[in-house]
């Protein structure tokens, strides 16, 4: 087992609020797998969508500052659970390859940008650096009986040239992890479709339509739950599920997990550690059913 | 030697950035130059006449023309000086267009560079000798590689012209891609009805020898005298006695063999004849699926064969054929569309290629001409065609237009309505390219008479919804998103160079582009020639082509071969290496480095010496730079000639 994995960890703003359970479970899972995370000191918001829609150099300056903070603790490899943060950090690095742009950004910074730091998602290092086979070996509580679909969202793997991870049209990373954890994975045909993202605030109808379609499809293929890797996707599908049902006249009751939450459970971590109580659509019935399956199996043994 | 120099304006091509009069004036000062002038178009008739007149008037012994690349007009001017009675090798060309005027704008620098290039040419010319080609007899047989429609046309035209033809086809039947088609555009006539009789003609023509299920192993020799090694792959069936009765196919228990002829729609038997009209109509065994060959048990075909043809011990066989010319007609293959994740990357059985659909439409195909969804065998109602799959798409490395997909898609949409009148077809297209005779009228018919819904835009995603496929795309004319519930999706997959095209090109010593398509001699003026003498191209091996163009090229290549063979002897290029036997020490290094095997060892009064076989030597000059003694000299590019050019350039 590779115990030398060591990264700077950039949680992103959502992790301090709406996706706190993603942060909790990511940290706990990494600890359980002996992956050392070093908190980036004095990190700030990446600027998210609002910053880059207003000004590219300002947006990149925010990311560059955070990358400088990574370098300040002597690290050159940073991971983040959030695809939106990831996109911003990677875009900044990519844009700063252009000297003119880099100079523009540097004018906004106290010290010039350190361009050596590379960024990856928590999902990517689990798959590429830790390895799914190694995860499989660590499973103590298989997710028997859980029928799950993997939903990646539109930016985790795209644009392909920038993200450099998995298949941009048909990613399999989470499908493969869930399969390794013992779950029954149903192929989710809309796995890279947009959930409506931040349109939830200015144009809720868009999210109702797009996320509604995702839930309809999950239901149609028989998925009892979806796993996500994105705070915004999770929020739209989970927190807004009631609104969606209301708007579309549907009756979905599909728990939306972060993949790290289910990974943690399978590794033997507790529901509390995984922040299961933070989910809006209760996974209780589903988790009980899984536990039952296990007890039945134990009794049979 | 008295030299004349002619500096060409090439209209404004050269004159705009080179002071040609100044170049001519400078040339008059060079040793040997007695006459120099600038002319408007040296290659034109008055331009050439001026050269002839000057040779006579000034009693010139050699001519330099400073103009374009020798690839363009060296032959032209060599003929001009020959017309005036000079040996054609007493001519030199300085390229002041491609190497000077087209690449720089500084008139003074360009003029100086042109003067330098002309000085180099005159210095070399002073050391040129008259060279005389030798004549050699040629073998008037022609090899056709590939038995598709282009190769068939070339073979029949050559054979009808009285030539002996050897045809080598990789698969077990000729017919190529066209044999897989149901109908052809824009006439919607039956493909096998037009092609079938031509295939039979190939089989029956007394002048044609057909090697099917065979490949080119090795090519030696040169124009007029090629030696070809053909590998006849083991069929495990004695084709001399096989009658093509098909009993073996009926009884073969291994029924899951890959059916390449039917584009893997359905399966075939391990011993099979690809289709009823196959030429030759002979069975072959696919060893990957034959139980007898894999496990040593079965042998049913051997028991049932009425002619006792089955031979499980058969090995590949090698045959040598001697020919004088080669026509390459190796066709194309289909782009592997599974790289498109948005179309499902091969995960959805009801997303098929256009050629698979063609097999489905064909009455002799695996579904007997009925359109059925591969997943459940149901008749589709909504059929979506997506064009430009692996065409005009830089992101998958295929920026070129395949050119015929617009047309066959329109044809397939029409045929779909004919087969299933209740169906509705949709075509997602980028632009409709229908530039042939009656082609645009045909696509209009698909829209107007057959009610095909043409949507201008790309498809972003296909995903399953229930037992249907949801096709989502853009309608760029309406500026909206479109979603179609499709029962069947047909991808108009583009063409790419055929598998193994580059390996064959290496054997033929012809060049190919970055996509593997073979390079023609000149994009406009030599469409079926290659830069290797005696090797011609026909059909889609040179670039994607529809049937009429492929057939046209097949005939054109045949005409070139018949023209070449209209003489009994050819002249060899005298620009070959010659060994100075006095200086040769017999070390044999040149023999080892010659890529053409053109140098052999001889015994000269008891001493080992090298000797060049002039007809095989291609004039590459590798031996010249290898020889430690300077004993091998490439005629027309000797060490002295090259050094004189260097000295002319580096005199300051």
Tab-separated table of C-alpha atoms in Angstrom, chain A residues 167 169-170 189-194 209-210 213 217 220-221, chain B residues 340-342 344 347-348 460-464 470 472 481 483:
chain	number	residue	atom	x	y	z
A	167	UNK	CA	-13.437	10.254	-20.438
A	169	UNK	CA	-18.196	12.238	-22.410
A	170	UNK	CA	-18.409	8.975	-20.532
A	189	UNK	CA	-26.999	7.968	-19.298
A	190	UNK	CA	-27.025	11.662	-18.300
A	191	UNK	CA	-23.872	11.463	-16.222
A	192	UNK	CA	-22.253	14.561	-17.738
A	193	UNK	CA	-25.398	16.645	-18.214
A	194	UNK	CA	-25.766	20.016	-16.524
A	209	UNK	CA	-36.233	21.397	-15.751
A	210	UNK	CA	-32.623	20.190	-15.965
A	213	UNK	CA	-34.730	15.404	-15.976
A	217	UNK	CA	-33.859	9.435	-15.573
A	220	UNK	CA	-36.435	5.328	-14.922
A	221	UNK	CA	-33.253	3.278	-14.798
B	340	UNK	CA	-17.174	9.776	-29.988
B	341	UNK	CA	-18.371	9.429	-26.391
B	342	UNK	CA	-21.360	11.653	-27.158
B	344	UNK	CA	-22.366	6.379	-26.965
B	347	UNK	CA	-22.327	1.101	-25.981
B	348	UNK	CA	-25.725	1.308	-27.650
B	460	UNK	CA	-24.353	16.711	-28.741
B	461	UNK	CA	-25.606	13.568	-27.123
B	462	UNK	CA	-27.348	10.257	-27.617
B	463	UNK	CA	-28.696	8.453	-24.589
B	464	UNK	CA	-31.137	5.656	-23.996
B	470	UNK	CA	-32.905	10.257	-27.305
B	472	UNK	CA	-30.174	15.783	-28.745
B	481	UNK	CA	-32.134	22.675	-29.291
B	483	UNK	CA	-34.547	16.335	-29.299
